Short mmCIF file of C-alpha atoms in Angstrom, two decimals:
data_model
loop_
_atom_site.label_atom_id
_atom_site.label_comp_id
_atom_site.label_asym_id
_atom_site.label_seq_id
_atom_site.Cartn_x
_atom_site.Cartn_y
_atom_site.Cartn_z
CA MET A 1 -2.08 29.86 -17.03
CA GLU A 2 -1.32 29.79 -20.76
CA VAL A 3 -2.73 27.31 -22.88
CA CYS A 4 -0.63 24.00 -24.05
CA ARG A 5 0.03 23.84 -27.67
CA VAL A 6 1.94 20.29 -27.45
CA GLU A 7 0.91 16.97 -28.13
CA ILE A 8 2.66 13.63 -27.23
CA ILE A 9 3.44 11.03 -30.18
CA LEU A 10 4.41 7.62 -29.62
CA ASP A 11 5.36 6.20 -32.71
CA GLY A 12 6.65 2.45 -32.70
CA VAL A 13 7.83 2.50 -29.15
CA THR A 14 9.00 -0.92 -27.96
CA TYR A 15 10.72 -1.59 -24.61
CA SER A 16 11.73 -4.71 -22.93
CA ARG A 17 12.92 -6.38 -19.69
CA GLY A 18 13.32 -9.86 -19.23
CA SER A 19 10.18 -11.61 -20.09
CA PHE A 20 8.08 -8.49 -20.55
CA SER A 21 7.77 -6.45 -23.47
CA LEU A 22 5.89 -3.28 -24.08
CA GLN A 23 4.43 -1.72 -27.51
CA ALA A 24 3.32 1.52 -27.80
CA THR A 25 1.79 3.76 -30.48
CA GLY A 26 -0.31 6.66 -30.00
CA ARG A 27 -1.19 10.44 -30.10
CA PHE A 28 -1.98 12.54 -26.80
CA THR A 29 -3.45 15.97 -27.37
CA ARG A 30 -4.62 18.21 -24.61
CA GLY A 31 -7.40 16.99 -22.15
CA LEU A 32 -7.47 14.02 -19.72
CA HIS A 33 -6.36 10.94 -20.94
CA LEU A 34 -7.08 7.69 -18.71
CA ILE A 35 -4.76 4.62 -19.51
CA SER A 36 -6.36 2.00 -17.48
CA GLY A 37 -4.94 -1.47 -17.05
CA PRO A 38 -4.31 -4.43 -14.49
CA VAL A 39 -1.54 -4.33 -12.26
CA GLY A 40 1.79 -5.46 -14.03
CA SER A 41 0.37 -4.33 -17.73
CA GLY A 42 3.32 -1.82 -18.02
CA LYS A 43 1.45 1.29 -17.33
CA SER A 44 4.47 2.51 -14.92
CA THR A 45 7.08 1.61 -17.47
CA LEU A 46 5.00 3.47 -20.36
CA SER A 47 4.72 6.48 -17.88
CA GLN A 48 8.63 6.61 -17.72
CA LEU A 49 9.08 5.92 -21.38
CA ILE A 50 7.00 8.96 -22.23
CA VAL A 51 8.60 11.47 -19.66
CA GLY A 52 12.20 10.38 -21.01
CA LEU A 53 13.17 8.38 -17.66
CA LEU A 54 13.86 5.32 -19.78
CA PRO A 55 14.78 5.13 -23.14
CA PRO A 56 12.74 3.29 -25.85
CA GLN A 57 14.52 0.26 -27.54
CA GLN A 58 12.73 1.07 -30.64
CA GLY A 59 10.43 3.86 -32.02
CA THR A 60 10.43 7.61 -30.95
CA VAL A 61 8.68 9.37 -28.20
CA CYS A 62 8.00 13.17 -29.32
CA LEU A 63 7.52 15.57 -26.55
CA PRO A 64 8.64 19.14 -27.69
CA GLU A 65 11.61 20.51 -25.31
CA ASN A 66 9.87 23.45 -24.27
CA ALA A 67 7.06 21.69 -22.81
CA ARG A 68 7.11 21.62 -19.09
CA SER A 69 6.33 18.22 -18.07
CA THR A 70 6.46 16.04 -14.95
CA LEU A 71 5.56 12.42 -13.75
CA SER A 72 4.30 11.64 -10.41
CA PHE A 73 5.42 8.29 -9.46
CA GLN A 74 3.09 5.76 -7.43
CA PHE A 75 4.46 6.12 -4.17
CA PRO A 76 5.05 9.68 -3.04
CA GLU A 77 7.92 8.81 -0.54
CA HIS A 78 10.08 8.81 -3.82
CA HIS A 79 9.52 12.41 -4.41
CA ILE A 80 10.18 13.72 -0.81
CA THR A 81 13.68 15.53 -0.08
CA GLY A 82 12.37 17.42 2.97
CA TRP A 83 12.47 16.74 6.49
CA THR A 84 9.49 18.44 7.47
CA VAL A 85 6.17 19.43 5.44
CA GLY A 86 7.29 22.88 5.04
CA GLU A 87 10.74 21.93 3.59
CA GLU A 88 8.98 19.54 1.36
CA ILE A 89 6.67 22.20 0.09
CA GLU A 90 9.71 24.51 -0.46
CA SER A 91 11.84 21.89 -2.24
CA TRP A 92 9.13 22.23 -5.14
CA GLY A 93 10.01 25.98 -5.14
CA HIS A 94 6.35 26.93 -3.60
CA ASN A 95 5.59 29.22 -0.69
CA LYS A 96 4.65 27.02 1.93
CA GLU A 97 2.02 29.27 3.59
CA ALA A 98 0.43 29.43 -0.04
CA ILE A 99 0.22 25.97 -0.30
CA CYS A 100 -1.44 25.29 3.35
CA SER A 101 -4.14 28.27 2.57
CA GLU A 102 -5.28 26.28 -0.40
CA ASP A 103 -5.11 23.12 1.27
CA GLU A 104 -6.63 23.04 4.58
CA ARG A 105 -6.05 19.17 5.35
CA ILE A 106 -2.14 19.67 4.69
CA PRO A 107 -0.22 18.88 8.10
CA PRO A 108 1.42 21.44 9.99
CA LEU A 109 4.28 22.70 8.75
CA GLN A 110 6.65 21.28 11.23
CA THR A 111 5.61 17.99 11.14
CA ALA A 112 8.19 15.40 10.12
CA VAL A 113 7.57 13.87 6.95
CA SER A 114 8.44 10.47 8.40
CA ASP A 115 5.62 10.40 10.67
CA LEU A 116 3.02 11.11 8.06
CA SER A 117 1.03 7.96 6.64
CA ARG A 118 1.50 7.14 3.02
CA GLY A 119 -1.94 8.78 2.13
CA GLU A 120 -0.85 11.78 4.08
CA MET A 121 2.31 12.19 2.19
CA LYS A 122 0.38 11.48 -1.30
CA ARG A 123 -2.02 14.50 -0.50
CA LEU A 124 0.85 16.72 0.06
CA HIS A 125 2.84 15.45 -2.90
CA LEU A 126 -0.19 15.91 -5.17
CA ALA A 127 -0.97 19.25 -3.55
CA CYS A 128 2.48 20.40 -4.66
CA LEU A 129 2.80 19.00 -7.80
CA LEU A 130 -0.43 20.35 -8.89
CA ALA A 131 0.14 23.77 -7.78
CA LYS A 132 2.74 24.32 -10.29
CA ASP A 133 1.94 25.07 -14.04
CA TRP A 134 2.72 22.19 -16.40
CA ASP A 135 2.04 21.35 -19.76
CA VAL A 136 2.20 17.81 -19.41
CA ILE A 137 1.17 16.02 -16.51
CA ILE A 138 1.66 12.22 -15.99
CA LEU A 139 0.19 10.51 -13.17
CA ASP A 140 1.12 7.01 -11.98
CA GLU A 141 -1.71 5.61 -9.89
CA PRO A 142 -2.58 9.02 -8.40
CA PHE A 143 -5.60 7.51 -6.53
CA ALA A 144 -3.50 4.69 -4.69
CA SER A 145 -3.43 5.34 -0.92
CA LEU A 146 -5.99 8.01 -0.99
CA ASP A 147 -9.33 7.98 0.77
CA CYS A 148 -12.47 8.49 -1.03
CA ARG A 149 -13.00 11.92 -0.15
CA GLU A 150 -9.51 12.87 -1.67
CA LYS A 151 -10.01 10.87 -4.67
CA THR A 152 -13.26 12.95 -5.33
CA ARG A 153 -11.40 15.89 -4.76
CA LEU A 154 -8.29 14.97 -6.67
CA CYS A 155 -11.03 13.91 -10.01
CA ARG A 156 -12.43 17.63 -9.58
CA ARG A 157 -8.78 19.25 -9.64
CA LEU A 158 -7.89 17.31 -12.94
CA GLU A 159 -11.00 18.11 -14.69
CA SER A 160 -10.17 21.55 -14.15
CA LEU A 161 -6.81 21.05 -16.01
CA GLN A 162 -8.75 19.94 -19.27
CA GLU A 163 -8.16 23.13 -21.30
CA THR A 164 -4.59 23.70 -20.27
CA ALA A 165 -2.45 20.87 -20.23
CA ILE A 166 -2.07 17.24 -21.62
CA VAL A 167 -2.74 14.93 -18.64
CA LEU A 168 -2.29 11.36 -18.82
CA ILE A 169 -3.68 9.35 -15.72
CA PHE A 170 -2.39 5.77 -15.48
CA THR A 171 -4.58 3.94 -13.13
CA HIS A 172 -6.51 0.66 -12.19
CA GLU A 173 -8.95 2.58 -10.08
CA GLN A 174 -12.43 1.38 -10.81
CA VAL A 175 -14.83 3.72 -8.86
CA HIS A 176 -13.59 7.14 -8.23
CA LEU A 177 -12.51 8.57 -11.95
CA PRO A 178 -12.54 11.97 -13.58
CA ARG A 179 -14.25 12.72 -16.49
CA VAL A 180 -11.92 12.44 -19.51
CA SER A 181 -11.50 13.19 -23.11
CA TYR A 182 -10.01 9.67 -24.21
CA LEU A 183 -9.73 6.41 -23.00
CA TRP A 184 -6.80 4.28 -23.45
CA GLU A 185 -6.00 0.62 -22.27
CA MET A 186 -2.74 -1.38 -21.49
CA ASP A 187 -3.09 -5.00 -21.59
CA GLY A 188 -0.23 -7.53 -21.44
CA GLY A 189 2.56 -4.41 -22.40
CA ILE A 190 0.40 -2.96 -25.60
CA LEU A 191 -1.23 0.22 -25.61
CA SER A 192 -4.34 0.64 -27.57
CA CYS A 193 -6.75 3.53 -27.88
CA CYS A 194 -10.56 2.99 -27.20
CA GLY A 195 -11.15 6.58 -28.81
CA PRO A 196 -12.67 9.93 -27.42
CA VAL A 197 -15.26 10.08 -24.83
CA PRO A 198 -18.18 8.97 -24.87
CA GLU A 199 -17.76 7.21 -28.15
CA GLY A 200 -14.79 5.21 -26.78
CA ILE A 201 -16.53 3.89 -24.01
CA SER A 202 -18.09 1.13 -26.17
CA SER A 203 -14.72 -0.30 -27.05
CA TRP A 204 -13.61 -0.24 -23.61
CA HIS A 205 -12.36 -3.82 -23.08
CA ASN A 206 -12.21 -4.02 -19.42
CA PRO A 207 -14.37 -1.46 -17.98
CA PRO A 208 -15.25 -0.80 -14.40
CA VAL A 209 -18.27 -2.54 -13.16
CA HIS A 210 -20.83 0.31 -13.41
CA ILE A 211 -19.62 0.83 -17.19
CA ARG A 212 -20.01 -2.65 -18.04
CA GLU A 213 -23.37 -2.64 -16.49
CA ALA A 214 -24.68 0.25 -18.47
CA LEU A 215 -23.25 -1.31 -21.71
CA SER A 216 -24.80 -4.23 -21.02
CA ARG A 217 -28.09 -2.51 -20.97
CA GLN A 218 -27.11 -0.76 -24.30
CA VAL A 219 -26.85 2.32 -22.41
CA LEU A 220 -23.88 4.73 -23.43
CA PRO A 221 -23.07 7.07 -20.35
CA LYS A 222 -21.68 10.70 -21.49
CA ASN A 223 -18.43 10.19 -19.66
CA ILE A 224 -17.01 7.44 -17.30
CA THR A 225 -17.63 8.44 -13.73
CA VAL A 226 -20.26 6.82 -11.58
CA ASN A 227 -22.76 9.87 -11.44
CA ASP A 228 -22.59 9.91 -15.39
CA THR A 229 -23.45 6.13 -15.62
CA LEU A 230 -26.33 6.51 -13.05
CA GLU A 231 -27.61 9.70 -15.03
CA ALA A 232 -27.37 7.57 -18.32
CA LEU A 233 -29.06 4.40 -16.77
CA CYS A 234 -31.83 6.54 -15.02
CA ARG A 235 -32.12 8.50 -18.18
CA ILE A 236 -36.08 8.18 -19.43
CA PRO A 237 -35.71 7.38 -23.26
CA ASP A 238 -37.48 10.11 -25.47
CA MET B 1 31.44 -20.83 -8.07
CA GLN B 2 28.24 -22.36 -7.00
CA ASP B 3 29.15 -23.79 -3.31
CA PRO B 4 28.87 -20.60 -1.04
CA ARG B 5 31.14 -22.55 1.56
CA LEU B 6 33.69 -22.66 -0.99
CA ARG B 7 33.02 -19.15 -2.09
CA LEU B 8 33.41 -17.98 1.52
CA THR B 9 36.70 -19.65 1.94
CA SER B 10 38.30 -18.67 -1.49
CA THR B 11 37.27 -15.15 -0.80
CA LEU B 12 38.96 -15.04 2.50
CA LEU B 13 41.90 -16.73 1.32
CA LEU B 14 42.37 -14.61 -1.50
CA SER B 15 41.61 -11.30 -0.05
CA ALA B 16 44.12 -11.82 2.48
CA ALA B 17 46.69 -13.01 0.02
CA ALA B 18 45.91 -9.68 -2.22
CA PHE B 19 46.34 -7.35 0.65
CA ALA B 20 49.38 -8.93 2.30
CA SER B 21 51.93 -8.38 -0.62
CA LEU B 22 52.01 -7.41 -4.20
CA SER B 23 53.05 -10.56 -5.30
CA GLY B 24 50.15 -12.17 -3.49
CA ALA B 25 48.04 -9.51 -5.30
CA ALA B 26 49.43 -10.93 -8.71
CA LEU B 27 48.81 -14.21 -7.76
CA VAL B 28 45.15 -13.59 -7.05
CA PHE B 29 44.66 -11.44 -10.34
CA ALA B 30 45.69 -14.73 -12.06
CA TRP B 31 43.25 -16.59 -10.13
CA TRP B 32 40.88 -14.29 -10.82
CA LEU B 33 41.38 -14.28 -14.91
CA VAL B 34 40.89 -18.08 -14.82
CA PHE B 35 38.16 -18.79 -12.33
CA SER B 36 36.08 -15.76 -12.50
CA LYS B 37 33.49 -14.70 -15.34
CA ARG B 38 35.56 -11.59 -15.72
CA SER B 39 33.80 -8.78 -17.21
CA GLU B 40 30.24 -10.24 -15.89
CA SER B 41 31.78 -9.99 -12.01
CA LEU B 42 32.92 -6.55 -12.37
CA PRO B 43 30.97 -4.06 -10.55
CA GLY B 44 28.63 -1.66 -12.54
CA ILE B 45 30.03 1.33 -14.02
CA LYS B 46 29.10 4.03 -11.37
CA PRO B 47 29.88 1.65 -8.20
CA GLY B 48 33.23 0.70 -10.00
CA ILE B 49 34.07 4.84 -10.61
CA VAL B 50 33.20 5.19 -6.74
CA LEU B 51 35.45 2.57 -5.70
CA VAL B 52 38.33 3.19 -8.09
CA VAL B 53 38.59 6.87 -6.84
CA THR B 54 38.25 5.96 -3.31
CA ILE B 55 41.04 3.57 -3.76
CA LEU B 56 43.17 6.50 -5.62
CA VAL B 57 42.76 9.15 -3.16
CA VAL B 58 43.35 7.00 -0.25
CA GLY B 59 46.46 5.70 -2.07
CA LEU B 60 47.46 9.30 -2.96
CA PHE B 61 46.99 10.18 0.77
CA THR B 62 49.30 7.25 1.55
CA THR B 63 52.14 8.53 -1.04
CA LEU B 64 52.00 11.91 0.29
CA THR B 65 52.49 10.67 3.87
CA GLY B 66 55.54 8.78 2.91
CA GLY B 67 53.84 5.27 2.67
CA ASP B 68 53.65 3.08 -0.56
CA GLY B 69 50.70 4.35 -2.26
CA LEU B 70 51.06 2.53 -5.43
CA SER B 71 51.17 -0.67 -3.69
CA TYR B 72 48.10 0.20 -1.60
CA ILE B 73 46.26 0.99 -4.97
CA LEU B 74 47.26 -2.29 -6.80
CA ARG B 75 46.46 -4.40 -3.61
CA MET B 76 43.37 -2.96 -2.89
CA GLY B 77 42.27 -3.05 -6.42
CA VAL B 78 42.71 -6.88 -6.46
CA VAL B 79 40.69 -7.25 -3.45
CA VAL B 80 37.94 -5.08 -4.82
CA LEU B 81 37.84 -7.54 -7.83
CA ILE B 82 37.62 -10.50 -5.44
CA ALA B 83 34.98 -8.98 -3.49
CA SER B 84 33.04 -8.09 -6.35
CA TRP B 85 33.34 -11.46 -8.03
CA ALA B 86 31.95 -13.00 -4.48
CA LEU B 87 28.92 -10.65 -4.54
CA SER B 88 28.20 -11.40 -8.37
CA GLU B 89 28.11 -15.13 -7.43
CA TYR B 90 25.90 -14.53 -4.43
CA ARG B 91 22.43 -16.45 -4.96
CA ASP B 92 19.76 -15.68 -2.10
CA GLY B 93 19.85 -17.80 0.45
CA ASP B 94 23.55 -18.57 0.33
CA GLY B 95 24.27 -16.73 3.60
CA ILE B 96 21.81 -18.63 5.72
CA ASP B 97 22.57 -21.82 4.45
CA THR B 98 26.73 -21.32 5.37
CA ALA B 99 25.86 -19.94 8.43
CA VAL B 100 23.67 -22.40 9.76
CA TRP B 101 25.95 -25.20 7.92
CA ALA B 102 28.99 -23.53 10.09
CA LEU B 103 27.23 -22.73 13.26
CA GLY B 104 24.20 -24.61 13.71
CA THR B 105 20.22 -23.87 13.73
CA LYS B 106 20.59 -21.60 16.82
CA ASN B 107 23.62 -18.74 16.59
CA GLY B 108 24.04 -19.88 12.81
CA PHE B 109 20.37 -19.16 11.94
CA ASP B 110 20.13 -16.00 13.73
CA LEU B 111 23.77 -14.66 12.13
CA GLY B 112 22.57 -15.80 8.54
CA LEU B 113 18.87 -14.38 9.13
CA THR B 114 20.57 -11.23 9.83
CA GLY B 115 23.05 -11.20 7.05
CA GLU B 116 20.13 -12.15 4.55
CA LEU B 117 17.99 -9.36 5.89
CA ALA B 118 20.81 -6.91 5.47
CA ILE B 119 21.54 -7.84 1.84
CA LEU B 120 17.82 -7.56 1.35
CA SER B 121 17.51 -4.12 2.61
CA MET B 122 20.67 -3.10 0.74
CA ARG B 123 19.22 -4.04 -2.59
CA ARG B 124 15.83 -2.39 -1.76
CA MET B 125 17.81 0.77 -0.88
CA TYR B 126 19.92 0.26 -4.22
CA ILE B 127 16.58 0.15 -6.20
CA GLU B 128 14.86 2.94 -4.06
CA TYR B 129 17.73 5.51 -4.77
CA ALA B 130 17.46 5.00 -8.29
CA THR B 131 13.75 5.78 -8.37
CA ALA B 132 14.40 8.55 -5.86
CA ARG B 133 16.67 10.22 -7.96
CA LYS B 134 14.39 10.35 -11.16
CA ALA B 135 11.27 11.47 -9.16
CA ILE B 136 13.43 14.33 -7.63
CA LEU B 137 14.10 15.60 -11.20
CA MET B 138 10.14 15.55 -11.74
CA LYS B 139 9.86 18.26 -9.47
CA GLY B 140 10.81 20.79 -12.13
CA THR B 141 13.17 22.80 -9.92
CA GLY B 142 16.48 21.99 -11.74
CA THR B 143 17.66 19.36 -14.54
CA THR B 144 20.55 18.04 -12.19
CA ILE B 145 20.54 16.56 -8.80
CA THR B 146 22.38 18.64 -6.09
CA PHE B 147 25.02 16.86 -3.76
CA GLN B 148 22.65 18.13 -1.07
CA GLN B 149 19.93 16.39 -2.51
CA HIS B 150 21.81 13.00 -2.81
CA ILE B 151 22.55 13.15 0.80
CA ARG B 152 18.61 13.66 1.63
CA ILE B 153 17.71 10.85 -0.49
CA LEU B 154 20.12 8.39 1.14
CA SER B 155 19.43 9.72 4.50
CA MET B 156 15.63 9.54 4.01
CA LEU B 157 16.05 5.92 2.72
CA LEU B 158 18.24 5.26 5.91
CA VAL B 159 15.54 6.30 8.11
CA ARG B 160 12.76 4.58 6.24
CA GLU B 161 14.69 1.56 6.80
CA PHE B 162 15.16 2.16 10.77
CA TYR B 163 11.23 2.70 10.59
CA ALA B 164 10.71 -0.31 8.81
CA SER B 165 12.90 -2.54 10.90
CA PRO B 166 10.65 -2.89 13.93
CA LEU B 167 7.96 -3.71 11.66
CA GLN B 168 9.97 -6.40 10.22
CA ALA B 169 11.03 -7.76 13.73
CA ALA B 170 7.54 -7.81 15.08
CA VAL B 171 6.20 -9.85 11.85
CA LEU B 172 9.04 -12.33 12.59
CA ALA B 173 8.01 -12.48 16.10
CA ARG B 174 4.41 -12.89 14.94
CA ARG B 175 5.36 -15.81 12.96
CA GLY B 176 6.77 -17.42 16.12
CA TYR B 177 10.64 -16.59 15.53
CA SER B 178 12.42 -15.97 18.80
CA GLY B 179 16.05 -17.15 17.89
CA GLY B 180 17.40 -19.89 16.09
CA ALA B 181 15.07 -21.98 13.51
CA MET B 182 15.39 -25.47 11.68
CA VAL B 183 17.15 -25.24 8.33
CA CYS B 184 18.33 -28.06 6.26
CA PRO B 185 20.82 -26.23 4.05
CA GLY B 186 21.65 -27.83 0.66
CA PHE B 187 24.80 -27.27 -1.37
CA CYS B 188 25.45 -27.87 -4.97
CA LYS B 189 28.92 -27.51 -6.31
CA GLY B 190 29.78 -26.62 -9.88
CA PRO B 191 32.81 -28.35 -11.89
CA THR B 192 35.44 -25.60 -11.11
CA ASP B 193 34.59 -25.16 -7.52
CA ARG B 194 36.84 -27.52 -5.88
CA ILE B 195 39.85 -26.89 -7.83
CA ALA B 196 39.35 -23.00 -7.70
CA THR B 197 39.27 -23.66 -3.68
CA ILE B 198 42.20 -25.54 -3.72
CA THR B 199 44.00 -22.90 -5.86
CA ALA B 200 42.91 -20.37 -3.93
CA LEU B 201 44.55 -22.02 -0.95
CA PHE B 202 47.75 -22.75 -2.84
CA VAL B 203 47.80 -18.85 -3.75
CA PHE B 204 47.54 -18.20 0.05
CA LEU B 205 50.27 -20.54 0.86
CA GLY B 206 52.52 -19.25 -1.98
CA MET B 207 51.96 -15.92 -0.77
CA LEU B 208 53.15 -16.97 3.02
CA ALA B 209 56.15 -18.67 1.34
CA ILE B 210 56.97 -15.72 -0.67
CA SER B 211 57.03 -13.27 2.22
#
């Protein structure tokens, strides 16, 4: 897999719809970027603005044309075009046997996609999406509908992309999080950068409970996972 | 037009008048110019193109088979204008209010509820279709959506609606619905509602007199 040499630049991007308005400025380099924020804070809108599915009303989104970019929508059914699991895998241009051999939890190839639960559909969708080579991967609520085991597996898979792509994870997930490079927050439609990890953790305004607990004890974890936090809290001071 | 009863009456009268003859269509078009919000009541660009192309194709076919294709195109064009106006004025609850007012709390409620659910379903499918078209492009297999993919998206949406309908019925049943319910429909009238409906009646009668 070739190394990505692109960055995403948002320069004074604004977007309004009804009473909602969004403002975003920032630079996303290679690595994992976590963009957290409550429901309705504008995460999905920003993800579509970055990938070019929505035009900004002001400002520019710079995403080099030769970058292979994708966006995973929150609801996997929006991506589905195959009647069966096998057809759906092929619709991504994949070899269905190859995908199944990589992930043993994918349902039998003849299974009708409409018979899958949303969680199964999400797992199938993410397996197909992450099996391709991308320079820019934008994931809108990738942990939604997944069980704990799948969330953990997804975290490890995303961490393996640290060196090869710009990965933007838009989520309100509070527990199962991957080790990331940068932290961002969306609040009331405004994007703000907390900074690189670990320094940026202390600037996180609405961190998950485990991070908040660590910060309240003046402890800064190495990263944002529960394990990192536990390790930091249990660390014996020098 | 705020009162859905008057709107429904006007729509029926005007549609019949427009489709019956060219002179009727001309009168209805004049009514549309006076009483509609004009550009605001037109369909969107893409649905508009689909409607225009469909009417043109049928009109052309009518001409080729010896009929008056031009007349068909003009009359149907005005019928579509009126339908689009009626749709643009529609507000949630209009269907159930009108049906209960006309047919009572048993059959009227059932009919109105069916209509409201159908409109809700169509709106949902329209939004889902727009989102799915974007999502398909994110597969990285092409920069445009093929005709087959459009058909697939629409088929998937229909299948999902079919799957959802028993659940919707179960929720209604769980809430105690078994047919008919109490609704007290309320209607408010805009300043031009009555005059627009009376004019629509005259347009219809005028069409009858001319023909």
